[in-house]
mmCIF file of C-alpha atoms in Angstrom:
data_model
loop_
_atom_site.group_PDB
_atom_site.id
_atom_site.type_symbol
_atom_site.label_atom_id
_atom_site.label_comp_id
_atom_site.label_asym_id
_atom_site.label_seq_id
_atom_site.Cartn_x
_atom_site.Cartn_y
_atom_site.Cartn_z
ATOM 1 C CA MET A 1 0.199 0.147 0.186
ATOM 2 C CA TRP A 2 1.815 3.418 -0.945
ATOM 3 C CA MET A 3 -0.339 6.974 -1.034
ATOM 4 C CA GLY A 4 -0.783 8.297 -4.277
ATOM 5 C CA ASP A 5 -0.155 11.932 -5.712
ATOM 6 C CA ARG A 6 -3.493 13.455 -3.677
ATOM 7 C CA GLY A 7 -3.694 11.277 -0.646
ATOM 8 C CA THR A 8 -5.634 8.534 -1.281
ATOM 9 C CA ARG A 9 -4.526 5.128 -0.660
ATOM 10 C CA VAL A 10 -3.700 2.714 -2.968
ATOM 11 C CA MET A 11 -3.208 -0.660 -3.248
ATOM 12 C CA ARG A 12 -1.090 -2.534 -4.916
ATOM 13 C CA HIS A 13 0.636 -5.767 -4.810
ATOM 14 C CA ARG A 14 1.973 -6.294 -7.948
ATOM 15 C CA PRO A 15 5.790 -5.082 -8.484
ATOM 16 C CA THR A 16 5.577 -2.873 -11.846
ATOM 17 C CA VAL A 17 5.778 0.753 -11.186
ATOM 18 C CA ALA A 18 7.217 4.100 -13.266
ATOM 19 C CA VAL A 19 9.137 6.423 -11.426
ATOM 20 C CA VAL A 20 9.660 9.852 -11.714
ATOM 21 C CA ASP A 21 11.775 12.158 -10.454
ATOM 22 C CA LEU A 22 11.035 15.155 -10.361
ATOM 23 C CA GLY A 23 14.244 16.967 -9.327
ATOM 24 C CA ALA A 24 15.310 15.973 -13.405
ATOM 25 C CA ILE A 25 11.497 17.428 -14.578
ATOM 26 C CA ARG A 26 13.135 21.158 -12.121
ATOM 27 C CA HIS A 27 17.065 20.323 -14.140
ATOM 28 C CA ASN A 28 15.369 19.985 -17.465
ATOM 29 C CA VAL A 29 13.352 24.007 -16.775
ATOM 30 C CA ARG A 30 16.389 25.364 -15.657
ATOM 31 C CA THR A 31 18.625 24.168 -18.053
ATOM 32 C CA LEU A 32 16.361 25.102 -20.989
ATOM 33 C CA LYS A 33 15.031 28.389 -19.605
ATOM 34 C CA PRO A 34 16.188 30.966 -22.050
ATOM 35 C CA ARG A 35 17.510 34.516 -21.073
ATOM 36 C CA GLY A 36 14.846 36.989 -21.606
ATOM 37 C CA SER A 37 12.143 34.244 -22.274
ATOM 38 C CA GLU A 38 9.474 33.519 -20.103
ATOM 39 C CA VAL A 39 8.452 28.737 -20.171
ATOM 40 C CA MET A 40 5.591 27.263 -20.672
ATOM 41 C CA ALA A 41 5.658 24.179 -19.059
ATOM 42 C CA VAL A 42 3.291 21.311 -22.190
ATOM 43 C CA VAL A 43 1.800 19.160 -19.788
ATOM 44 C CA LYS A 44 -1.025 17.709 -21.706
ATOM 45 C CA ALA A 45 -1.243 14.034 -22.090
ATOM 46 C CA ASN A 46 -0.966 13.392 -18.575
ATOM 47 C CA GLY A 47 2.514 14.814 -18.050
ATOM 48 C CA TYR A 48 3.606 12.559 -21.011
ATOM 49 C CA GLY A 49 2.400 9.750 -19.061
ATOM 50 C CA HIS A 50 4.602 11.182 -15.764
ATOM 51 C CA GLY A 51 1.650 12.348 -13.736
ATOM 52 C CA SER A 52 0.303 16.064 -15.300
ATOM 53 C CA VAL A 53 -0.293 17.852 -11.648
ATOM 54 C CA GLN A 54 3.104 15.798 -10.188
ATOM 55 C CA VAL A 55 4.969 17.625 -12.998
ATOM 56 C CA ALA A 56 3.098 21.095 -12.660
ATOM 57 C CA ARG A 57 4.309 21.542 -9.233
ATOM 58 C CA ALA A 58 8.048 20.802 -10.053
ATOM 59 C CA ALA A 59 7.940 22.486 -13.335
ATOM 60 C CA GLN A 60 6.355 26.168 -11.950
ATOM 61 C CA SER A 61 8.556 25.532 -8.838
ATOM 62 C CA ALA A 62 12.182 25.630 -11.235
ATOM 63 C CA GLY A 63 10.388 28.774 -13.166
ATOM 64 C CA ALA A 64 8.115 28.011 -15.220
ATOM 65 C CA GLN A 65 5.017 31.197 -15.859
ATOM 66 C CA TRP A 66 3.062 29.093 -17.815
ATOM 67 C CA LEU A 67 1.212 25.886 -18.389
ATOM 68 C CA GLY A 68 0.149 24.253 -21.714
ATOM 69 C CA VAL A 69 -2.732 21.661 -22.146
ATOM 70 C CA ALA A 70 -4.020 19.850 -25.250
ATOM 71 C CA LEU A 71 -8.093 19.854 -23.643
ATOM 72 C CA VAL A 72 -10.267 21.617 -21.340
ATOM 73 C CA GLU A 73 -10.418 18.605 -19.505
ATOM 74 C CA GLU A 74 -6.452 18.935 -18.049
ATOM 75 C CA GLY A 75 -6.856 22.294 -17.477
ATOM 76 C CA VAL A 76 -9.733 22.007 -15.447
ATOM 77 C CA ASP A 77 -7.875 19.244 -13.476
ATOM 78 C CA LEU A 78 -4.875 20.998 -12.355
ATOM 79 C CA ARG A 79 -7.169 23.666 -11.712
ATOM 80 C CA ASP A 80 -9.070 21.355 -9.437
ATOM 81 C CA ALA A 81 -6.028 20.141 -7.532
ATOM 82 C CA GLY A 82 -4.998 23.711 -6.908
ATOM 83 C CA LEU A 83 -2.728 24.608 -9.850
ATOM 84 C CA ALA A 84 -2.466 28.417 -10.175
ATOM 85 C CA GLY A 85 -0.638 31.217 -12.674
ATOM 86 C CA PRO A 86 -1.742 31.161 -16.367
ATOM 87 C CA ILE A 87 -2.265 27.626 -17.736
ATOM 88 C CA LEU A 88 -3.236 28.084 -22.224
ATOM 89 C CA VAL A 89 -5.035 25.634 -24.012
ATOM 90 C CA LEU A 90 -3.395 24.723 -27.148
ATOM 91 C CA THR A 91 -5.950 24.260 -29.661
ATOM 92 C CA GLU A 92 -10.085 25.907 -29.872
ATOM 93 C CA PHE A 93 -12.464 25.419 -26.948
ATOM 94 C CA PRO A 94 -14.524 22.370 -27.874
ATOM 95 C CA PRO A 95 -18.511 23.675 -28.719
ATOM 96 C CA GLY A 96 -20.706 23.821 -25.051
ATOM 97 C CA SER A 97 -16.935 23.725 -22.920
ATOM 98 C CA GLU A 98 -16.497 27.262 -23.476
ATOM 99 C CA LYS A 99 -18.243 28.471 -20.057
ATOM 100 C CA GLU A 100 -16.373 25.809 -17.648
ATOM 101 C CA ALA A 101 -13.166 26.422 -19.346
ATOM 102 C CA LEU A 102 -13.130 29.935 -18.949
ATOM 103 C CA ALA A 103 -14.521 29.757 -15.528
ATOM 104 C CA ALA A 104 -11.721 27.484 -14.739
ATOM 105 C CA GLY A 105 -9.506 30.559 -15.717
ATOM 106 C CA LEU A 106 -8.019 28.696 -18.392
ATOM 107 C CA THR A 107 -6.504 31.037 -21.965
ATOM 108 C CA PRO A 108 -8.126 30.442 -24.908
ATOM 109 C CA SER A 109 -5.763 30.045 -28.431
ATOM 110 C CA LEU A 110 -8.519 30.920 -31.718
ATOM 111 C CA TYR A 111 -8.110 30.911 -34.195
ATOM 112 C CA THR A 112 -11.860 29.503 -35.913
ATOM 113 C CA ASP A 113 -14.682 32.390 -36.601
ATOM 114 C CA GLU A 114 -17.012 29.810 -35.208
ATOM 115 C CA GLY A 115 -14.580 29.210 -31.847
ATOM 116 C CA LEU A 116 -14.548 33.192 -32.232
ATOM 117 C CA ASP A 117 -18.344 33.538 -31.571
ATOM 118 C CA ARG A 118 -18.931 30.970 -29.047
ATOM 119 C CA LEU A 119 -16.080 32.052 -26.964
ATOM 120 C CA THR A 120 -17.523 36.224 -27.497
ATOM 121 C CA GLU A 121 -21.204 34.323 -26.120
ATOM 122 C CA ALA A 122 -19.360 32.883 -23.069
ATOM 123 C CA ALA A 123 -17.313 35.634 -22.027
ATOM 124 C CA GLY A 124 -20.251 38.125 -22.721
ATOM 125 C CA ALA A 125 -22.687 35.207 -20.528
ATOM 126 C CA LEU A 126 -19.949 35.280 -17.923
ATOM 127 C CA GLY A 127 -19.465 39.388 -18.461
ATOM 128 C CA ARG A 128 -15.410 38.728 -18.243
ATOM 129 C CA ARG A 129 -12.495 40.308 -20.746
ATOM 130 C CA VAL A 130 -11.439 37.481 -22.099
ATOM 131 C CA GLY A 131 -7.535 37.354 -23.221
ATOM 132 C CA VAL A 132 -6.639 35.193 -26.307
ATOM 133 C CA HIS A 133 -4.093 33.199 -28.102
ATOM 134 C CA VAL A 134 -4.478 33.605 -31.983
ATOM 135 C CA LYS A 135 -1.925 30.243 -33.687
ATOM 136 C CA VAL A 136 -0.890 31.318 -37.322
ATOM 137 C CA ASP A 137 -1.085 28.410 -39.161
ATOM 138 C CA THR A 138 2.633 29.523 -40.238
ATOM 139 C CA GLY A 139 3.129 26.315 -42.730
ATOM 140 C CA MET A 140 2.180 22.955 -40.200
ATOM 141 C CA HIS A 141 -1.730 23.054 -42.575
ATOM 142 C CA ARG A 142 -2.798 21.123 -38.254
ATOM 143 C CA VAL A 143 -5.082 24.115 -36.819
ATOM 144 C CA GLY A 144 -4.677 27.340 -37.058
ATOM 145 C CA ILE A 145 -5.559 30.893 -39.373
ATOM 146 C CA ASP A 146 -4.440 31.681 -42.646
ATOM 147 C CA PRO A 147 -1.288 34.372 -42.046
ATOM 148 C CA ALA A 148 -3.541 36.604 -45.205
ATOM 149 C CA ARG A 149 -6.955 36.770 -42.512
ATOM 150 C CA LEU A 150 -5.102 37.465 -39.017
ATOM 151 C CA VAL A 151 -5.418 40.880 -39.630
ATOM 152 C CA PRO A 152 -9.164 41.121 -40.474
ATOM 153 C CA PHE A 153 -9.959 38.123 -37.365
ATOM 154 C CA VAL A 154 -8.368 40.088 -34.536
ATOM 155 C CA SER A 155 -9.672 43.224 -35.902
ATOM 156 C CA ARG A 156 -13.185 41.412 -35.013
ATOM 157 C CA LEU A 157 -11.970 40.061 -31.956
ATOM 158 C CA LEU A 158 -11.297 43.547 -30.696
ATOM 159 C CA GLU A 159 -14.637 44.127 -31.519
ATOM 160 C CA ALA A 160 -16.343 41.893 -30.105
ATOM 161 C CA GLY A 161 -14.746 42.647 -27.130
ATOM 162 C CA LEU A 162 -11.552 39.919 -26.735
ATOM 163 C CA GLU A 163 -8.011 41.055 -25.841
ATOM 164 C CA LEU A 164 -5.013 40.030 -27.868
ATOM 165 C CA GLU A 165 -2.787 38.442 -25.304
ATOM 166 C CA GLY A 166 -0.783 36.501 -27.045
ATOM 167 C CA LEU A 167 -0.029 35.393 -30.938
ATOM 168 C CA TRP A 168 1.323 32.241 -31.694
ATOM 169 C CA THR A 169 2.615 29.608 -34.048
ATOM 170 C CA HIS A 170 3.519 26.010 -34.446
ATOM 171 C CA PHE A 171 7.122 24.475 -36.448
ATOM 172 C CA ALA A 172 6.964 21.103 -38.316
ATOM 173 C CA LYS A 173 10.571 19.838 -38.764
ATOM 174 C CA SER A 174 11.933 21.704 -35.862
ATOM 175 C CA GLU A 175 13.820 18.821 -34.999
ATOM 176 C CA GLU A 176 15.768 18.387 -38.988
ATOM 177 C CA MET A 177 18.302 20.967 -38.009
ATOM 178 C CA ALA A 178 19.198 20.904 -41.792
ATOM 179 C CA ASP A 179 16.153 21.494 -43.139
ATOM 180 C CA PRO A 180 15.112 25.038 -43.676
ATOM 181 C CA PHE A 181 11.425 25.003 -43.352
ATOM 182 C CA THR A 182 11.765 26.190 -39.343
ATOM 183 C CA TRP A 183 13.456 29.032 -40.653
ATOM 184 C CA TRP A 184 10.764 29.502 -43.708
ATOM 185 C CA GLN A 185 8.255 29.211 -41.164
ATOM 186 C CA LEU A 186 9.393 31.678 -38.350
ATOM 187 C CA GLN A 187 9.827 34.380 -41.621
ATOM 188 C CA ARG A 188 6.323 33.596 -42.087
ATOM 189 C CA PHE A 189 5.479 34.199 -38.917
ATOM 190 C CA THR A 190 7.492 37.392 -38.329
ATOM 191 C CA ARG A 191 5.704 39.022 -41.089
ATOM 192 C CA ALA A 192 2.440 38.326 -39.543
ATOM 193 C CA MET A 193 3.470 39.919 -36.318
ATOM 194 C CA ALA A 194 4.670 42.728 -38.873
ATOM 195 C CA ASP A 195 0.941 43.156 -40.205
ATOM 196 C CA LEU A 196 -0.338 43.071 -37.307
ATOM 197 C CA ARG A 197 1.623 46.134 -35.489
ATOM 198 C CA GLY A 198 0.643 47.668 -39.118
ATOM 199 C CA ALA A 199 -2.117 47.611 -37.847
ATOM 200 C CA GLY A 200 -1.978 49.071 -34.641
ATOM 201 C CA VAL A 201 -1.886 45.566 -32.556
ATOM 202 C CA ILE A 202 0.811 44.325 -30.881
ATOM 203 C CA PRO A 203 0.388 41.057 -28.160
ATOM 204 C CA ARG A 204 2.170 40.493 -24.894
ATOM 205 C CA TYR A 205 3.411 36.916 -25.967
ATOM 206 C CA ARG A 206 4.698 36.139 -29.056
ATOM 207 C CA HIS A 207 5.781 32.946 -28.942
ATOM 208 C CA ALA A 208 6.998 29.774 -31.728
ATOM 209 C CA ALA A 209 9.511 27.647 -30.388
ATOM 210 C CA ASN A 210 8.987 23.881 -28.920
ATOM 211 C CA SER A 211 11.651 21.740 -27.372
ATOM 212 C CA ALA A 212 13.439 21.288 -30.939
ATOM 213 C CA ALA A 213 13.728 24.453 -31.851
ATOM 214 C CA ILE A 214 14.778 25.909 -27.462
ATOM 215 C CA MET A 215 16.991 23.866 -27.862
ATOM 216 C CA SER A 216 18.078 24.929 -30.729
ATOM 217 C CA GLN A 217 16.917 28.182 -32.594
ATOM 218 C CA PRO A 218 17.522 30.745 -30.729
ATOM 219 C CA GLN A 219 15.952 33.607 -32.776
ATOM 220 C CA ALA A 220 12.660 31.997 -32.388
ATOM 221 C CA HIS A 221 12.792 31.890 -28.711
ATOM 222 C CA LEU A 222 10.898 35.572 -28.484
ATOM 223 C CA ASP A 223 8.425 36.209 -25.247
ATOM 224 C CA LEU A 224 7.465 32.290 -24.408
ATOM 225 C CA VAL A 225 9.007 29.515 -25.712
ATOM 226 C CA ARG A 226 6.380 26.006 -24.645
ATOM 227 C CA LEU A 227 8.913 22.806 -23.160
ATOM 228 C CA GLY A 228 7.521 20.167 -24.034
ATOM 229 C CA ILE A 229 9.732 16.317 -24.350
ATOM 230 C CA ALA A 230 12.816 17.832 -23.002
ATOM 231 C CA MET A 231 11.605 18.716 -19.886
ATOM 232 C CA TYR A 232 10.934 15.174 -19.654
ATOM 233 C CA GLY A 233 15.014 15.019 -20.302
ATOM 234 C CA LEU A 234 14.580 13.172 -23.570
ATOM 235 C CA CYS A 235 15.906 13.955 -26.908
ATOM 236 C CA PRO A 236 13.153 15.488 -29.187
ATOM 237 C CA SER A 237 15.150 13.499 -32.841
ATOM 238 C CA HIS A 238 18.851 12.511 -33.066
ATOM 239 C CA ASP A 239 20.350 16.067 -34.403
ATOM 240 C CA LEU A 240 19.994 17.364 -31.054
ATOM 241 C CA ALA A 241 21.167 14.348 -28.790
ATOM 242 C CA GLU A 242 24.651 16.420 -28.563
ATOM 243 C CA ALA A 243 21.917 19.483 -26.863
ATOM 244 C CA ALA A 244 20.763 16.947 -25.182
ATOM 245 C CA ARG A 245 23.691 15.472 -23.221
ATOM 246 C CA ARG A 246 22.640 18.116 -20.619
ATOM 247 C CA LEU A 247 18.973 16.997 -19.923
ATOM 248 C CA ARG A 248 18.176 14.148 -17.538
ATOM 249 C CA PRO A 249 15.573 11.593 -17.833
ATOM 250 C CA ALA A 250 13.377 11.258 -15.522
ATOM 251 C CA LEU A 251 10.890 8.072 -15.599
ATOM 252 C CA SER A 252 12.391 4.529 -15.052
ATOM 253 C CA TRP A 253 9.922 1.608 -15.430
ATOM 254 C CA LYS A 254 10.704 -1.845 -13.049
ATOM 255 C CA SER A 255 9.602 -3.971 -12.619
ATOM 256 C CA ALA A 256 10.280 -8.089 -11.042
ATOM 257 C CA VAL A 257 10.913 -11.460 -11.701
ATOM 258 C CA THR A 258 7.009 -13.702 -11.072
ATOM 259 C CA MET A 259 8.454 -17.043 -12.597
ATOM 260 C CA VAL A 260 11.182 -18.847 -13.637
ATOM 261 C CA LYS A 261 11.314 -22.199 -15.258
ATOM 262 C CA ARG A 262 13.558 -24.246 -17.431
ATOM 263 C CA VAL A 263 12.347 -24.735 -21.462
ATOM 264 C CA ASP A 264 14.187 -27.697 -23.609
ATOM 265 C CA ALA A 265 15.798 -26.344 -26.852
ATOM 266 C CA GLY A 266 13.143 -26.456 -29.483
ATOM 267 C CA GLU A 267 10.596 -25.342 -27.579
ATOM 268 C CA ALA A 268 8.730 -21.511 -28.034
ATOM 269 C CA ILE A 269 7.595 -19.231 -26.502
ATOM 270 C CA SER A 270 3.610 -17.238 -25.747
ATOM 271 C CA TYR A 271 0.888 -16.253 -28.436
ATOM 272 C CA GLY A 272 1.826 -18.168 -31.337
ATOM 273 C CA LEU A 273 4.570 -19.511 -30.803
ATOM 274 C CA THR A 274 6.955 -17.738 -32.652
ATOM 275 C CA TYR A 275 10.097 -18.174 -30.614
ATOM 276 C CA THR A 276 12.138 -20.234 -30.389
ATOM 277 C CA VAL A 277 14.922 -21.326 -28.222
ATOM 278 C CA GLN A 278 17.940 -22.206 -29.840
ATOM 279 C CA ARG A 279 19.084 -24.258 -26.456
ATOM 280 C CA ALA A 280 17.681 -25.584 -23.363
ATOM 281 C CA SER A 281 17.475 -21.649 -21.507
ATOM 282 C CA THR A 282 15.906 -19.947 -18.584
ATOM 283 C CA ILE A 283 12.983 -18.215 -19.292
ATOM 284 C CA ALA A 284 11.300 -15.964 -16.634
ATOM 285 C CA THR A 285 7.786 -14.603 -16.951
ATOM 286 C CA VAL A 286 7.628 -10.228 -15.682
ATOM 287 C CA PRO A 287 4.147 -9.581 -14.974
ATOM 288 C CA VAL A 288 4.228 -6.072 -18.526
ATOM 289 C CA GLY A 289 2.633 -6.173 -21.015
ATOM 290 C CA TYR A 290 0.186 -4.247 -23.184
ATOM 291 C CA ALA A 291 -1.747 -3.435 -21.707
ATOM 292 C CA ASP A 292 0.327 -1.545 -19.506
ATOM 293 C CA GLY A 293 1.350 -0.002 -22.677
ATOM 294 C CA TYR A 294 4.465 -2.253 -23.096
ATOM 295 C CA SER A 295 3.913 -2.920 -27.360
ATOM 296 C CA ARG A 296 3.291 -6.194 -28.384
ATOM 297 C CA LEU A 297 5.546 -4.320 -31.758
ATOM 298 C CA LEU A 298 8.371 -4.466 -28.372
ATOM 299 C CA GLY A 299 7.864 -9.282 -28.366
ATOM 300 C CA GLY A 300 11.316 -10.946 -30.103
ATOM 301 C CA LYS A 301 12.722 -7.394 -30.933
ATOM 302 C CA ALA A 302 12.883 -5.985 -26.670
ATOM 303 C CA GLU A 303 15.362 -5.956 -24.364
ATOM 304 C CA VAL A 304 15.202 -5.714 -20.636
ATOM 305 C CA LEU A 305 18.040 -5.120 -17.935
ATOM 306 C CA ILE A 306 18.123 -8.236 -14.803
ATOM 307 C CA GLY A 307 20.914 -8.342 -13.119
ATOM 308 C CA GLY A 308 22.947 -5.047 -14.915
ATOM 309 C CA ARG A 309 22.533 -7.579 -17.999
ATOM 310 C CA ARG A 310 20.619 -6.744 -21.150
ATOM 311 C CA TYR A 311 18.185 -10.204 -21.981
ATOM 312 C CA PRO A 312 15.569 -10.367 -25.336
ATOM 313 C CA VAL A 313 11.853 -10.458 -24.674
ATOM 314 C CA ALA A 314 10.615 -14.377 -25.879
ATOM 315 C CA GLY A 315 8.021 -13.803 -27.851
ATOM 316 C CA THR A 316 4.778 -12.539 -28.569
ATOM 317 C CA VAL A 317 3.940 -9.451 -26.014
ATOM 318 C CA THR A 318 1.147 -10.757 -23.668
ATOM 319 C CA MET A 319 -1.482 -8.093 -22.185
ATOM 320 C CA ASP A 320 -0.480 -8.433 -19.169
ATOM 321 C CA GLN A 321 2.706 -11.089 -19.093
ATOM 322 C CA PHE A 322 5.961 -11.378 -21.554
ATOM 323 C CA MET A 323 8.199 -13.965 -21.068
ATOM 324 C CA VAL A 324 12.522 -12.991 -21.219
ATOM 325 C CA ASP A 325 15.433 -15.734 -22.179
ATOM 326 C CA CYS A 326 17.598 -15.762 -19.761
ATOM 327 C CA GLY A 327 19.855 -18.189 -21.159
ATOM 328 C CA ASP A 328 21.940 -20.085 -18.730
ATOM 329 C CA GLU A 329 22.372 -17.511 -16.048
ATOM 330 C CA ARG A 330 20.767 -18.100 -12.665
ATOM 331 C CA VAL A 331 17.226 -15.108 -12.093
ATOM 332 C CA ALA A 332 14.882 -15.455 -9.616
ATOM 333 C CA PRO A 333 11.217 -14.288 -8.554
ATOM 334 C CA GLY A 334 12.281 -11.228 -7.269
ATOM 335 C CA ASP A 335 15.030 -9.945 -9.300
ATOM 336 C CA GLU A 336 13.780 -6.711 -10.716
ATOM 337 C CA VAL A 337 13.867 -6.227 -14.327
ATOM 338 C CA VAL A 338 13.908 -3.028 -16.242
ATOM 339 C CA LEU A 339 12.237 -2.194 -18.899
ATOM 340 C CA ILE A 340 13.472 2.222 -18.918
ATOM 341 C CA GLY A 341 16.212 2.734 -16.971
ATOM 342 C CA GLY A 342 19.283 1.662 -15.629
ATOM 343 C CA GLN A 343 21.267 -1.297 -13.655
ATOM 344 C CA GLY A 344 24.222 -1.242 -12.687
ATOM 345 C CA ASP A 345 26.367 0.093 -16.304
ATOM 346 C CA GLU A 346 23.385 -0.990 -18.227
ATOM 347 C CA GLN A 347 20.803 1.369 -19.148
ATOM 348 C CA ILE A 348 17.747 1.218 -21.123
ATOM 349 C CA THR A 349 16.074 4.952 -22.884
ATOM 350 C CA ALA A 350 12.451 5.076 -24.263
ATOM 351 C CA ASP A 351 15.210 5.604 -27.053
ATOM 352 C CA ASP A 352 15.549 2.191 -27.216
ATOM 353 C CA VAL A 353 11.779 1.688 -26.895
ATOM 354 C CA ALA A 354 11.027 3.388 -29.456
ATOM 355 C CA GLY A 355 13.824 2.546 -32.057
ATOM 356 C CA TRP A 356 12.351 -1.828 -30.703
ATOM 357 C CA MET A 357 8.885 -0.264 -31.498
ATOM 358 C CA GLY A 358 10.181 1.840 -35.317
ATOM 359 C CA THR A 359 8.853 4.756 -33.491
ATOM 360 C CA ILE A 360 9.268 8.161 -31.586
ATOM 361 C CA ASN A 361 9.927 8.108 -27.848
ATOM 362 C CA TYR A 362 7.599 10.636 -27.505
ATOM 363 C CA GLU A 363 4.732 7.274 -28.449
ATOM 364 C CA VAL A 364 6.412 5.288 -25.465
ATOM 365 C CA VAL A 365 6.250 7.162 -22.411
ATOM 366 C CA CYS A 366 2.807 8.429 -23.114
ATOM 367 C CA GLY A 367 1.682 5.171 -23.471
ATOM 368 C CA LEU A 368 2.536 4.284 -19.808
ATOM 369 C CA SER A 369 -1.613 3.490 -19.541
ATOM 370 C CA GLU A 370 -2.884 4.854 -15.717
ATOM 371 C CA ARG A 371 -2.909 0.894 -14.046
ATOM 372 C CA VAL A 372 1.178 1.588 -13.724
ATOM 373 C CA PRO A 373 1.407 3.210 -10.429
ATOM 374 C CA ARG A 374 3.709 6.067 -10.893
ATOM 375 C CA GLU A 375 5.726 6.787 -7.601
ATOM 376 C CA TYR A 376 7.519 10.039 -7.102
ATOM 377 C CA VAL A 377 11.120 10.905 -6.495
ATOM 378 C CA GLY A 378 13.537 14.013 -6.119
#
């Protein structure tokens, strides 16, 4: 039994846990905070799997002035947990959520006429003057207003009684250092800012830089930077590996062996019998599966650490368990198994796991399910 993040009693019998080092979060915020720019700690998706409330508190204590979320629900959860300070919702409020979002003190992003109309009505009903951040689409083409429509859109926003607090955009390829597209996007954003300035409108906050741009594009730092994956100590791309050496990964994922058996040469392991042992081997069972976020894609590809040594995952990862081929090594029930993190002189990183899965480290940590308890240190 242990105490949860809000002091509630949580029963835990399975030896599987994700350990989050909040000292690493604080270190990464302080390390990456640009001189002259405020920091927004992006804690969407449950803090990229690390725990949004705990990470937000750590980031604020290290100097982050803003918090960023993707959903109104995420912002409301932060308020319910007692988090103060500005919280930007990075997409428009969904229809019908505007009053609840404004009542919680969440800052809206705007980029459509429909969103503007709904927000104006909600602000009027609450009798509030609302500051908004308008998102400009400079080339990623996910969400955002076309730069050609920016000035009339902002004029309409001001006429409706709203306040333009911020103007922002998002980079599509800032992780790729040699690609000029980020420079092109920044130039397009600069022209949009100049157009607004020509119309007599100057927002308090201009922001464009995500983690990769914070680490590599100082000209994009502007008034505010949005610190996401790098706050968790994970590198945005191979191109930035050298710059990421200053960071400390915050999350480790551990379990323990629950069963050991000796299997004869020629026997096959797990669903589908896709993994055949070539010689008599010790097979260890680990109580983690794809329901915990340890993907089926890892079967027959991944490695884990036991006793400071790497061992291969044997066969298909099942919903609740997977098996490890330990060869002739002595392994016993209760031995610690490291899925992400260090043990002895060995280390398995989220990037290692991502490579085995054919994806990115973001997906690995965001994919940890709620049934994996988070414990906090630091």
